[in-house]
Coordinates of C-alpha atoms in Angstrom, one line a residue:
Chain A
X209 CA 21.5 42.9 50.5
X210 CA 17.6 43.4 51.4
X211 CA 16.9 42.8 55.1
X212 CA 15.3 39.7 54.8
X213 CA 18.4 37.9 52.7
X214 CA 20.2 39.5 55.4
X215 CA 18.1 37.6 58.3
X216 CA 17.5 34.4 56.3
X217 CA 21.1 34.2 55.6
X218 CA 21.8 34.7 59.3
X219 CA 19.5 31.8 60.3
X220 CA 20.2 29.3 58.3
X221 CA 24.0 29.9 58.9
X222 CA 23.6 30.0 63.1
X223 CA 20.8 27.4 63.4
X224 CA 20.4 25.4 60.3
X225 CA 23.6 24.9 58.6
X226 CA 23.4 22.8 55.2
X227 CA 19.9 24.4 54.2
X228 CA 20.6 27.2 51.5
X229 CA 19.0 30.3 52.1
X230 CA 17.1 29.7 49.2
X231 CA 15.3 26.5 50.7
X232 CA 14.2 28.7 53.9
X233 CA 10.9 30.3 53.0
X234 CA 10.0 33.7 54.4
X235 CA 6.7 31.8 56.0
X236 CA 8.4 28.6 57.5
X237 CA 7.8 28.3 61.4
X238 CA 11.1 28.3 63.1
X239 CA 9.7 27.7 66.6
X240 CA 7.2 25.0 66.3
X241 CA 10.3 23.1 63.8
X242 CA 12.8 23.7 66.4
X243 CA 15.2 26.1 64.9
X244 CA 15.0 28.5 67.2
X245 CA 14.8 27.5 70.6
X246 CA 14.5 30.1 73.9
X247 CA 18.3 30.3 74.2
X248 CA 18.3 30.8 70.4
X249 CA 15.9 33.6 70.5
X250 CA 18.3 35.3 72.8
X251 CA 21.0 35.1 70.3
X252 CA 18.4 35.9 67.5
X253 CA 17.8 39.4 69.1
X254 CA 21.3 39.9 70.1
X255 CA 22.2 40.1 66.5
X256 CA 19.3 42.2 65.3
X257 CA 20.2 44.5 67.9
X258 CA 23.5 44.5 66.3
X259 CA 23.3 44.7 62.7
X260 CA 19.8 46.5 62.5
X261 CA 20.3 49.0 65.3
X262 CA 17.2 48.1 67.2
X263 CA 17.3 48.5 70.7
X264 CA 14.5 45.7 72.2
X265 CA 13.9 45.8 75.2
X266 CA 13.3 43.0 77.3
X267 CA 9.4 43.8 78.3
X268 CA 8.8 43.8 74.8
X269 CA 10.3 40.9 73.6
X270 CA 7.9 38.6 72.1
X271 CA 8.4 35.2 71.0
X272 CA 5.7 35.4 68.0
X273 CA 7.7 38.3 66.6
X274 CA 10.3 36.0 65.7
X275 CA 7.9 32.9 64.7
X276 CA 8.9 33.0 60.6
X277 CA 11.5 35.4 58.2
X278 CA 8.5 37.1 57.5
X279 CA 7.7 38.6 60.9
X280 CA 11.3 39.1 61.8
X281 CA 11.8 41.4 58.7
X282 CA 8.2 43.1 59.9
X283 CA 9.7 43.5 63.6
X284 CA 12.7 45.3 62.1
X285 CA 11.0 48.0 59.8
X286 CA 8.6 48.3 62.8
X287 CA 11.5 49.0 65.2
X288 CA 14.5 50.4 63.2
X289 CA 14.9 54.2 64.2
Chain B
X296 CA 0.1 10.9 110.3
X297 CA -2.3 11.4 107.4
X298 CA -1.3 13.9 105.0
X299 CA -3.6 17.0 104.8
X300 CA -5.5 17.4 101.4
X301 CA -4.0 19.7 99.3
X302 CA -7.7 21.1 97.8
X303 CA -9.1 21.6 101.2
X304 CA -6.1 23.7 102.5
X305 CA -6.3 25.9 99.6
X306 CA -10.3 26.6 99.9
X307 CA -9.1 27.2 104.1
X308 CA -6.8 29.9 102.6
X309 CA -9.2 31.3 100.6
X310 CA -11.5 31.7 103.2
X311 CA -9.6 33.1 105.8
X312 CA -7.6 35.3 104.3
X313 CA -9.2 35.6 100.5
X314 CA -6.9 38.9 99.6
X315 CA -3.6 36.9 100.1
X316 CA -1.8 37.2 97.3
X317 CA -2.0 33.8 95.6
X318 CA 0.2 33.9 92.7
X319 CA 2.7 36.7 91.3
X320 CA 2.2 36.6 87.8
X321 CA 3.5 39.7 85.2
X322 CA 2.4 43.1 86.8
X323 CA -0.1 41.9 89.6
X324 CA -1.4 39.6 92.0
X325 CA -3.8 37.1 91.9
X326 CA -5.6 36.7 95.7
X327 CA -6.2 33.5 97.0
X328 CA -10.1 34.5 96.7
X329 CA -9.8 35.6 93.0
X330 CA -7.5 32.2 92.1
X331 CA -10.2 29.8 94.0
X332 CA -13.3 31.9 92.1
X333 CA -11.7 31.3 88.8
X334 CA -11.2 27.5 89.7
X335 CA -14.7 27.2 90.4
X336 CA -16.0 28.8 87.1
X337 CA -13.3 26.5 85.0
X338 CA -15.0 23.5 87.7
X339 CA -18.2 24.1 86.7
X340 CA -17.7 22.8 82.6
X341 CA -15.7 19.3 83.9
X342 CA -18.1 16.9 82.4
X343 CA -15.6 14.0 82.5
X344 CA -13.8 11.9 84.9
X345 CA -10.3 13.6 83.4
X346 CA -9.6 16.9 82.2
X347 CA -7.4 18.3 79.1
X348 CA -5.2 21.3 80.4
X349 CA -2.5 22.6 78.2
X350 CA 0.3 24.0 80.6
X351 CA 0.6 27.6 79.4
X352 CA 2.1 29.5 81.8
X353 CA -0.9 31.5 83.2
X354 CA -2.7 32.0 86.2
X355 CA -5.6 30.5 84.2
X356 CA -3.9 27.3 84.0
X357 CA -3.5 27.0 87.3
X358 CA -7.2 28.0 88.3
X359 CA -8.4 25.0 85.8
X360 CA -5.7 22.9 87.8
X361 CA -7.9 23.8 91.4
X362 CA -11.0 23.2 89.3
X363 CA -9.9 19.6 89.2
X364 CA -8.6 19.0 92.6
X365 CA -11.7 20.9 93.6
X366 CA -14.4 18.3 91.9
X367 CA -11.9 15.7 92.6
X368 CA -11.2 15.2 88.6
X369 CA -7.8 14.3 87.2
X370 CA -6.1 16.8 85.6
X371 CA -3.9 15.4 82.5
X372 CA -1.0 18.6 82.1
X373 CA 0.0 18.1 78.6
X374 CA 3.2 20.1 77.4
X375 CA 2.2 23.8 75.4
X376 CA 3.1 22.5 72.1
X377 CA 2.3 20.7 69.0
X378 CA 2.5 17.3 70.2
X379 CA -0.2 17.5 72.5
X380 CA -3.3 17.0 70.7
X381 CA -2.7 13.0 70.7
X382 CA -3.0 13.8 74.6
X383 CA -6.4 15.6 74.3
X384 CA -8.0 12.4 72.4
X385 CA -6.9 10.3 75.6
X386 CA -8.5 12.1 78.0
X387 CA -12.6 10.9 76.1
X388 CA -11.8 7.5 75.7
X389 CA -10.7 7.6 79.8
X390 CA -13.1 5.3 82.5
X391 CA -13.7 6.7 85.7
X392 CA -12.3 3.8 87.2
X393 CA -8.9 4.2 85.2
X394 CA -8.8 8.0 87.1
X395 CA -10.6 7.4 90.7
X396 CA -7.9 8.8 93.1
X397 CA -6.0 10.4 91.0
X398 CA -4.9 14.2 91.2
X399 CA -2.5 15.1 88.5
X400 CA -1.6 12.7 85.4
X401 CA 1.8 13.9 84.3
X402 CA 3.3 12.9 81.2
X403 CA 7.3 11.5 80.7
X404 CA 8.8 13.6 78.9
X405 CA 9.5 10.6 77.0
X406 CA 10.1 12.0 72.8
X407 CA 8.1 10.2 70.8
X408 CA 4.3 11.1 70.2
X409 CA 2.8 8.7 72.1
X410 CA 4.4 9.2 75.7
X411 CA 3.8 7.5 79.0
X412 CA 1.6 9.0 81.4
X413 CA 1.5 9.0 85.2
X414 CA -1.8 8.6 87.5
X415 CA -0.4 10.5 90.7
X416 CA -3.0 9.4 93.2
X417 CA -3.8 12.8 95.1
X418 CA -2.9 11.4 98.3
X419 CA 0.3 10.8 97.3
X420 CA 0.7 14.5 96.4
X421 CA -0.5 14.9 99.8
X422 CA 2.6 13.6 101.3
X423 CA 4.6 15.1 99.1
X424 CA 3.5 18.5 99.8
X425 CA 3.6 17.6 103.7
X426 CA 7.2 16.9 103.2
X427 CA 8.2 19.9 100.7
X428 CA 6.3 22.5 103.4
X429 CA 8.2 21.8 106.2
X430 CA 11.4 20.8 105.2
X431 CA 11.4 24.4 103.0
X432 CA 9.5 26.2 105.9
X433 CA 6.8 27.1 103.5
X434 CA 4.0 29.4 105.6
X435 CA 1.5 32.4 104.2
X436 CA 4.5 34.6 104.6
X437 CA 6.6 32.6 102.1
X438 CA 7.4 33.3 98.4
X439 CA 8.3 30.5 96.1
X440 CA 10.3 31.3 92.3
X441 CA 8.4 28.9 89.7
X442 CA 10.7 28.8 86.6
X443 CA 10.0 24.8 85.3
X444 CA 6.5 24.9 82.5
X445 CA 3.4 24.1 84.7
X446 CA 3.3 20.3 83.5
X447 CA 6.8 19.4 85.2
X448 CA 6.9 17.8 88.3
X449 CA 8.9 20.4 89.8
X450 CA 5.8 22.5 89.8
X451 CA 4.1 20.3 93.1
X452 CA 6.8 22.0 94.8
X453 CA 6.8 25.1 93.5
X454 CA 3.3 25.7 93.3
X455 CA 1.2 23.3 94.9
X456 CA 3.2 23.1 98.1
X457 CA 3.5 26.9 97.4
X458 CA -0.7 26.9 97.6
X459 CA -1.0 24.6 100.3
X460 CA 1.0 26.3 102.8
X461 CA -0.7 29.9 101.8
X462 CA 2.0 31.0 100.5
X463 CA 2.7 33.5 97.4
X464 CA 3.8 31.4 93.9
X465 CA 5.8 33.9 92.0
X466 CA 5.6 32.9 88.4
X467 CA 8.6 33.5 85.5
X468 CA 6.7 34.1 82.1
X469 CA 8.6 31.8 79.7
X470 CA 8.9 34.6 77.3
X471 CA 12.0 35.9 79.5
X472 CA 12.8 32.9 80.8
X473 CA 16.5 33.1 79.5
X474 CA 16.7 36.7 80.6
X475 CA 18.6 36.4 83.6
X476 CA 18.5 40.1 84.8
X477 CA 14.7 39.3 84.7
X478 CA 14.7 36.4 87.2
X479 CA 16.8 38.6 89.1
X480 CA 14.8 41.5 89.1
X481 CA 11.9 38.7 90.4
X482 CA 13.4 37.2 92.5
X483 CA 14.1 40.6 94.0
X484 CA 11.0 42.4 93.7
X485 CA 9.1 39.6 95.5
X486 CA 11.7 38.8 98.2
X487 CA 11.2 35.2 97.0
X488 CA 12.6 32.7 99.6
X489 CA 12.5 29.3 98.0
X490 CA 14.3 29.0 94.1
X491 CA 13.9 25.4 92.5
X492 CA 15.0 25.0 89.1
X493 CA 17.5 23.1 86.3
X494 CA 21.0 24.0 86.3
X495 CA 20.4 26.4 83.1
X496 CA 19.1 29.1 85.5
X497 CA 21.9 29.2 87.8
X498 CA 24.1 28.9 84.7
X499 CA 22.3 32.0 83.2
X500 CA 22.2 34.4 86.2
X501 CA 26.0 33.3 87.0
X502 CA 27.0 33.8 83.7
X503 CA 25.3 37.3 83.9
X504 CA 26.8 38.0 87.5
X505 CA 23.5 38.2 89.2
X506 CA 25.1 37.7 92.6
X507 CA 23.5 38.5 95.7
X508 CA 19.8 37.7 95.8
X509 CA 20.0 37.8 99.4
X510 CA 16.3 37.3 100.4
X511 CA 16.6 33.2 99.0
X512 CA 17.1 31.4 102.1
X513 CA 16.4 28.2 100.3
X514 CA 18.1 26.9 96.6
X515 CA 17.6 23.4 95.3
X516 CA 18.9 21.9 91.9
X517 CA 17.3 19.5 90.3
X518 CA 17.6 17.3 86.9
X519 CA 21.2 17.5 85.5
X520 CA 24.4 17.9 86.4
X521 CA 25.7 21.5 88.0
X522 CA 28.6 22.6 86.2
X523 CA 31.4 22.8 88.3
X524 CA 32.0 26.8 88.1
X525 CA 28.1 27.5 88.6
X526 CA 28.8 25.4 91.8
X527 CA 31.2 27.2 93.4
X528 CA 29.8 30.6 92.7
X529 CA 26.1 29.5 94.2
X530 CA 27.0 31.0 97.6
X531 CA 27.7 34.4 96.0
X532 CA 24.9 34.3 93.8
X533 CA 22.7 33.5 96.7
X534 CA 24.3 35.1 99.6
X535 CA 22.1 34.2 102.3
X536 CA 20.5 30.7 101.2
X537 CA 21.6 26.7 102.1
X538 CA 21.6 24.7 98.7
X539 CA 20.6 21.2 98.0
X540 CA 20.5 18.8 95.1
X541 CA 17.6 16.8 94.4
X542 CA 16.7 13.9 92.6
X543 CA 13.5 12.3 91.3
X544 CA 11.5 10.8 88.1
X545 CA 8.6 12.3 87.3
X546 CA 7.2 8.3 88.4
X547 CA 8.2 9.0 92.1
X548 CA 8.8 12.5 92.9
X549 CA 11.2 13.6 94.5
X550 CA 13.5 10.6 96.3
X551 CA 16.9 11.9 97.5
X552 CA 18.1 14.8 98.2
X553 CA 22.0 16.0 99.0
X554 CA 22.6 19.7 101.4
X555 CA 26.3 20.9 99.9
X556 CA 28.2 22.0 102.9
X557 CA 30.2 24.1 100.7
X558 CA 33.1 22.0 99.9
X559 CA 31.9 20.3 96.7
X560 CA 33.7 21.3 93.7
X561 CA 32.5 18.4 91.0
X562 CA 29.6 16.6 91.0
X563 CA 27.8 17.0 93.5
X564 CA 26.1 13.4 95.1
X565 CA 21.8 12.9 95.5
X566 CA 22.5 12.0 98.7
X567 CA 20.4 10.2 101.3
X568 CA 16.4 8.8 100.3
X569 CA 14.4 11.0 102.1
X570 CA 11.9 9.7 104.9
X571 CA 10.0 7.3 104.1
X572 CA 11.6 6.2 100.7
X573 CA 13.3 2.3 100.0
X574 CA 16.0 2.9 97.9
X575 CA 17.5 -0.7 96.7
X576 CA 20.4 -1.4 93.7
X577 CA 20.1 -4.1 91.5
X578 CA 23.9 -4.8 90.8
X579 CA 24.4 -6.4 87.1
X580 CA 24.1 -10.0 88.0
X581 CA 20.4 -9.1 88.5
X582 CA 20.6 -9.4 92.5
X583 CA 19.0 -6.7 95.1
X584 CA 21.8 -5.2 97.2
X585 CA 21.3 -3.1 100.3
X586 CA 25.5 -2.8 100.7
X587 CA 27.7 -0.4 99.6
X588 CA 27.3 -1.2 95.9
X589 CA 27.0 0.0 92.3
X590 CA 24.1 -0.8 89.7
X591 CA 20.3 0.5 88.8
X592 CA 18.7 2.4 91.9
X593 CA 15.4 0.9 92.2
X594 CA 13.0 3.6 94.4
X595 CA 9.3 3.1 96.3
X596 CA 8.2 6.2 97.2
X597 CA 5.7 7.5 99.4
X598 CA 4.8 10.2 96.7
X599 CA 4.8 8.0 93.7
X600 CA 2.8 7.0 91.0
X601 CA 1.3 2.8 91.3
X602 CA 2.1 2.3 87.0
X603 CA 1.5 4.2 84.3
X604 CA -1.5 4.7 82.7
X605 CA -2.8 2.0 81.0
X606 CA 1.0 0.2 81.1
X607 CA -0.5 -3.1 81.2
X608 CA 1.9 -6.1 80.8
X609 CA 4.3 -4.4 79.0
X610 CA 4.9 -2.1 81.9
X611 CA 8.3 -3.7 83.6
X612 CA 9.3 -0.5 85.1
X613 CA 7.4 -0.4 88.3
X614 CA 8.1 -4.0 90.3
X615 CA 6.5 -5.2 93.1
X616 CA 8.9 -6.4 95.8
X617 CA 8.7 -7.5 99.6
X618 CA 5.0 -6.1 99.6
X619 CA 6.4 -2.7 98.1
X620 CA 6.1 -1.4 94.4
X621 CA 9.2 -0.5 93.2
X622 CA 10.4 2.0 90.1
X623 CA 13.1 0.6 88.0
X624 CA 14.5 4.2 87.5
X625 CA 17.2 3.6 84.8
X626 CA 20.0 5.6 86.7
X627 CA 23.1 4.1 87.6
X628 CA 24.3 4.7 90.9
X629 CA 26.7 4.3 93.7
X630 CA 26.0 3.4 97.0
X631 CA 29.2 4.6 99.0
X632 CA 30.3 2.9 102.3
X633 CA 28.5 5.7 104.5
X634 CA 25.2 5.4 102.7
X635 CA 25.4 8.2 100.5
X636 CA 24.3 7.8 96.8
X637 CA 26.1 9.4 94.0
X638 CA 24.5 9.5 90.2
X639 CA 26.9 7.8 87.7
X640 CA 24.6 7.7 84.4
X641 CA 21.9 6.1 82.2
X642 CA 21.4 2.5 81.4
X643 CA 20.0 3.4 78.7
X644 CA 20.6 6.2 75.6
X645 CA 18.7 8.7 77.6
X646 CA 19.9 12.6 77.9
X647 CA 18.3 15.3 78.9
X648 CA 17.5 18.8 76.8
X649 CA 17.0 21.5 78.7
X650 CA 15.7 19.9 82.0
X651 CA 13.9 17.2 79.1
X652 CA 14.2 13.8 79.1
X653 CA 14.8 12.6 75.4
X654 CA 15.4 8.9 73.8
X655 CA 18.2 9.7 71.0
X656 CA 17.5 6.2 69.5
X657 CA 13.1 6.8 69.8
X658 CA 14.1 10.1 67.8
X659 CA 15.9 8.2 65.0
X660 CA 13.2 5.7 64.7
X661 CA 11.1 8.7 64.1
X662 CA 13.0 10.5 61.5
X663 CA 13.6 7.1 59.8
X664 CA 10.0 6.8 59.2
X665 CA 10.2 9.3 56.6
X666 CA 10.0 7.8 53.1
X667 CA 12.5 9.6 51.8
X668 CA 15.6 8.8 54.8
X669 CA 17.7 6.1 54.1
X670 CA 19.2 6.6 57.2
X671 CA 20.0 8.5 60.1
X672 CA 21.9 9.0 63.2
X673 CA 20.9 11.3 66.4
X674 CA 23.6 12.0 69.1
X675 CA 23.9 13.9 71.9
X676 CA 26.4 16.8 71.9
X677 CA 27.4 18.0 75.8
X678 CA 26.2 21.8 76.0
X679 CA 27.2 23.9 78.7
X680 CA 23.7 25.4 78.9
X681 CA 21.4 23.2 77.4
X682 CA 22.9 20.0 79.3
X683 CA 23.0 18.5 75.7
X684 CA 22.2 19.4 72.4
X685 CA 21.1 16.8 69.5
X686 CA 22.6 16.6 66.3
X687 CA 20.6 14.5 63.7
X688 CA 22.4 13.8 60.7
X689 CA 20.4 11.8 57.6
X690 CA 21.3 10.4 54.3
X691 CA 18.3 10.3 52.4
X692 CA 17.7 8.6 49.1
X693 CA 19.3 9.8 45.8
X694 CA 16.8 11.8 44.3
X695 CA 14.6 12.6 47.3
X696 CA 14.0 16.5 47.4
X697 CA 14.2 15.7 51.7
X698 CA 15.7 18.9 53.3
X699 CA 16.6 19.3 56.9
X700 CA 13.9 22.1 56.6
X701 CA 11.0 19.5 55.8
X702 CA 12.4 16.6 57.9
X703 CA 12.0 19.3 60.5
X704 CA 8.1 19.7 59.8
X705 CA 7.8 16.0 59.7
X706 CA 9.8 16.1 63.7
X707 CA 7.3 18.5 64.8
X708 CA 4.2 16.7 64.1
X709 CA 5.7 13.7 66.1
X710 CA 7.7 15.0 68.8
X711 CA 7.9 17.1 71.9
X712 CA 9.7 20.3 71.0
X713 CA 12.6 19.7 73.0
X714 CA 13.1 16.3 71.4
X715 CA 13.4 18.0 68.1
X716 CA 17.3 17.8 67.2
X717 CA 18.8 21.4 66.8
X718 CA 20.6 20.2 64.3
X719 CA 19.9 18.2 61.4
X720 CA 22.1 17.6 58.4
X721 CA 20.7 16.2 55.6
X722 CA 23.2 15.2 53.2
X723 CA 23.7 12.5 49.9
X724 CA 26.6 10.9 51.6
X725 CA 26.5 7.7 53.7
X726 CA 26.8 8.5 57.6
X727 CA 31.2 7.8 58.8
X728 CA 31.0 4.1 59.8
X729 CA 34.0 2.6 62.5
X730 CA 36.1 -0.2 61.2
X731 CA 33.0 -2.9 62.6
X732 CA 30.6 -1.0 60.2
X733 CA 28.4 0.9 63.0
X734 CA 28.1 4.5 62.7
X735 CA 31.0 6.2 64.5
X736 CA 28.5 7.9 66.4
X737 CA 31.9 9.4 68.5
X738 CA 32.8 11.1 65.5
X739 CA 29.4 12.5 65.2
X740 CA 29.8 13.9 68.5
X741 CA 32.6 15.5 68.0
X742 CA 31.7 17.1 64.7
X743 CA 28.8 18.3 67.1
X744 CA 31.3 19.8 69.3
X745 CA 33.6 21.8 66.9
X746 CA 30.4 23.7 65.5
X747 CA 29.2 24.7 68.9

């Protein structure tokens, strides 16, 4: 499974259930629509952490990484070691 | 005794001792001479009575804040999100008159679009930075946490009681807000001495074990309930501070306020008004008690708001009474036999998301707006952290191509971001209805439970 069906899955199983991955486009803003609130975020990195092996540290962590699929998926191949 | 103005003590500050440090914000200071410099050049572009400041968390924010207090303009703090354009329009159509005397126009965090906003009259935040100073011992020495968004009314405590004593405001940058070995590491760094916040911060650096923190000598709670377990553990997490619990609306600042002795285990009470306040309960025949008594705590503050903005006739919240204007605050209380006042719920539907004040049923009428619901229900799920959680679930029309993704867009141009359910089901069958027909909102709840 490609990174991104990997992430979209993820999202729309934590934060949005009854949305099919399919519905969630790689450019829909999950913070402005309220999918992914601060505490959210927290568990958003938690994960990538865990299943991508990135280590993010916490003076890096910014919230417009994680705006859309799209920049998630950029954030990872920017960070995967 | 007339309460000191809070610009002028800030501009005495600056020019006595301009390379106090002002605020702590990332990796620096900002000096009481840079912070009233900066206020000046944001001053210097007011052309009207009001002015428009979007509360991003920034030392910039608070220099445009000065800017206003300095020319003696009112500064309208609309939340940093979408919603606050509709805010922005408001502040052109304003009248001087509408704004003469007033320091700082908050807005309710009430969830539709359109909220009510309140005209604090500057020298009621005069008083209420008289009081906060010295019953927190606020001096030039002092360092003061701010964790609440700049627009909350937590924030004339945390920083512009902070200011006004000459005292260092150490700002939490919201993108680490929910990291508590961040706010530890703050907390620590600076020495702060004063912490105000929501329960979810205690909750977070408990949860974390973030104990010690010893240089806090002060600890107040504010806004929710404390969860019994974050309770107890306050002394260890702040081994060297006295706690209290206090309670306001953003209408009338702060009103009561409770010092645990270290016996409380549940909920903790608000405690006695504090000087100066009338607190009165209007029982549910209607009738103004001063007894030991239970019904909806009415408040007249000496830090409150006259009205809201433009509230006209339809405003029935603030009452005038023996000479006095009153805020019908919505909270039920109880008044116990030795005066103390414990918090026992809403009137209304209102819950709180994260420190927010939301309307379930203003959120419905939102999301039912949309051509395509046919209808829809938005409860409140209790959440540890969050205080609650809503859970929106919609039928829409056969046929309709709605998804919880697009209903979601149509939220977000409408509401406040925390009013936006973290949840919504859109589905094609008809919402579970109780024997009487109404939807068994219970069993909405609980569905909203099992998934968390």
């Amino acid at each position: 499974m490609s990174p991104e069906r990997q992430v979209t899955e993820y999202i729309v199983h934590q934060f949005q259930p009854g949305v099919t991955a399919d519905e969630l486009d790689a450019d829909y803003d999950l913070l402005a629509n309220g999918i992914i609130d601060s505490l959210g975020l927290l568990r958003l990195v938690d994960w990538l952490d865990r299943t991508f092996d990135i280590a993010v540290g916490e003076a890096d962590l910014a919230p417009s990484d994680f705006r859309t699929v799209g920049t998630i998926c950029k954030f990872i191949k920017e960070r995967s070691r | 005794m007339t309460a000191r103005s809070l610009a002028e003590c800030i501009q005495e500050h600056a020019v006595r001792d301009p390379s106090a440090p002002a605020l702590a914000w990332r990796e620096r200071y900002i000096s009481y001479g840079e912070l009233t410099a900066m206020a000046r050049t944001e001053a210097a572009a007011y052309a009207d009575s009001a002015v428009f400041v979007r509360a991003e968390k920034a030392p910039r924010t608070i220099a445009r804040i000065l800017g206003c207090l300095l020319r003696r303009r009112a500064a309208l703090l609309a939340p940093d999100d979408q919603s606050a354009p509709a805010l922005g329009d408001l502040v052109t159509e304003l009248a001087a008159p509408e704004t003469a005397g007033i320091a700082f126009m908050l807005t309710t965090s009430g969830s539709t679009g359109k909220p009510k906003v309140v005209p604090l009259p500057a020298a009621a935040v005069d008083r209420f930075t008289d009081w906060a100073i010295a019953t927190f011992q606020i001096g030039p020495q002092t360092s003061v946490l701010n964790y609440a968004p700049l627009n909350f009314d937590l924030c004339l405590l945390d920083v512009w009681a902070t200011l006004k004593a000459g005292g260092c405001v150490v700002l939490v940058d919201p993108q680490h807000a929910t990291q508590p070995e961040y706010v530890a590491r703050l907390i620590n760094t600076h020495r702060v001495d004063v912490v105000q916040s929501v329960p979810m911060l205690y909750t977070l650096l408990n949860d974390a074990g973030c104990h010690g923190n010893s240089s806090v000598r002060h600890v107040m709670f504010t806004g929710d309930v404390m969860p019994g377990r974050v309770l107890t553990a306050l002394p260890r997490m702040f081994d060297n501070a006295r706690f209290y619990n206090i309670y306001g609306c953003t209408e009338t600042n702060d009103s009561f306020m409770y010092e645990l002795d270290g016996t409380e285990s549940g909920p903790v009470p608000i405690g006695s008004p504090l000087p100066g306040v009338l607190a009165l309960i209007a029982d549910d025949h209607g009738d103004l008690t001063s007894g030991a008594s239970h019904g909806e705590l009415w408040v007249s503050t000496p830090f409150q708001a006259n009205g809201y903005l433009r509230g006209g006739e339809r405003d029935d919240r603030f009452v005038r009474h023996d000479g006095r204007i009153f805020f019908r605050s919505g909270d039920r209380v109880t008044r116990r036999a030795d005066g103390i006042f414990a918090l026992d719920g809403r009137i209304d539907f209102q819950v709180k998301v994260r420190g927010v004040r939301v309307n379930p049923q203003e959120i419905e009428a939102v999301m039912a707006a949309h051509p395509a619901v046919a209808e829809v229900a938005v409860v409140a799920v209790p959440d540890d952290l969050a205080g609650h959680r809503l859970l929106a679930t919609v039928r829409r029309y056969s046929g309709a191509e709605l998804t919880g993704l697009s209903l979601r867009e149509h939220c977000a141009m409408r509401l406040s971001r925390p009013a936006i359910p973290s949840v919504v089901v859109v589905a094609d069958e008809p919402l579970p209805r109780t024997a009487t027909g109404k939807i068994d909102r219970q069993l909405l709840i609980s569905r909203g439970r099992s998934e968390s």
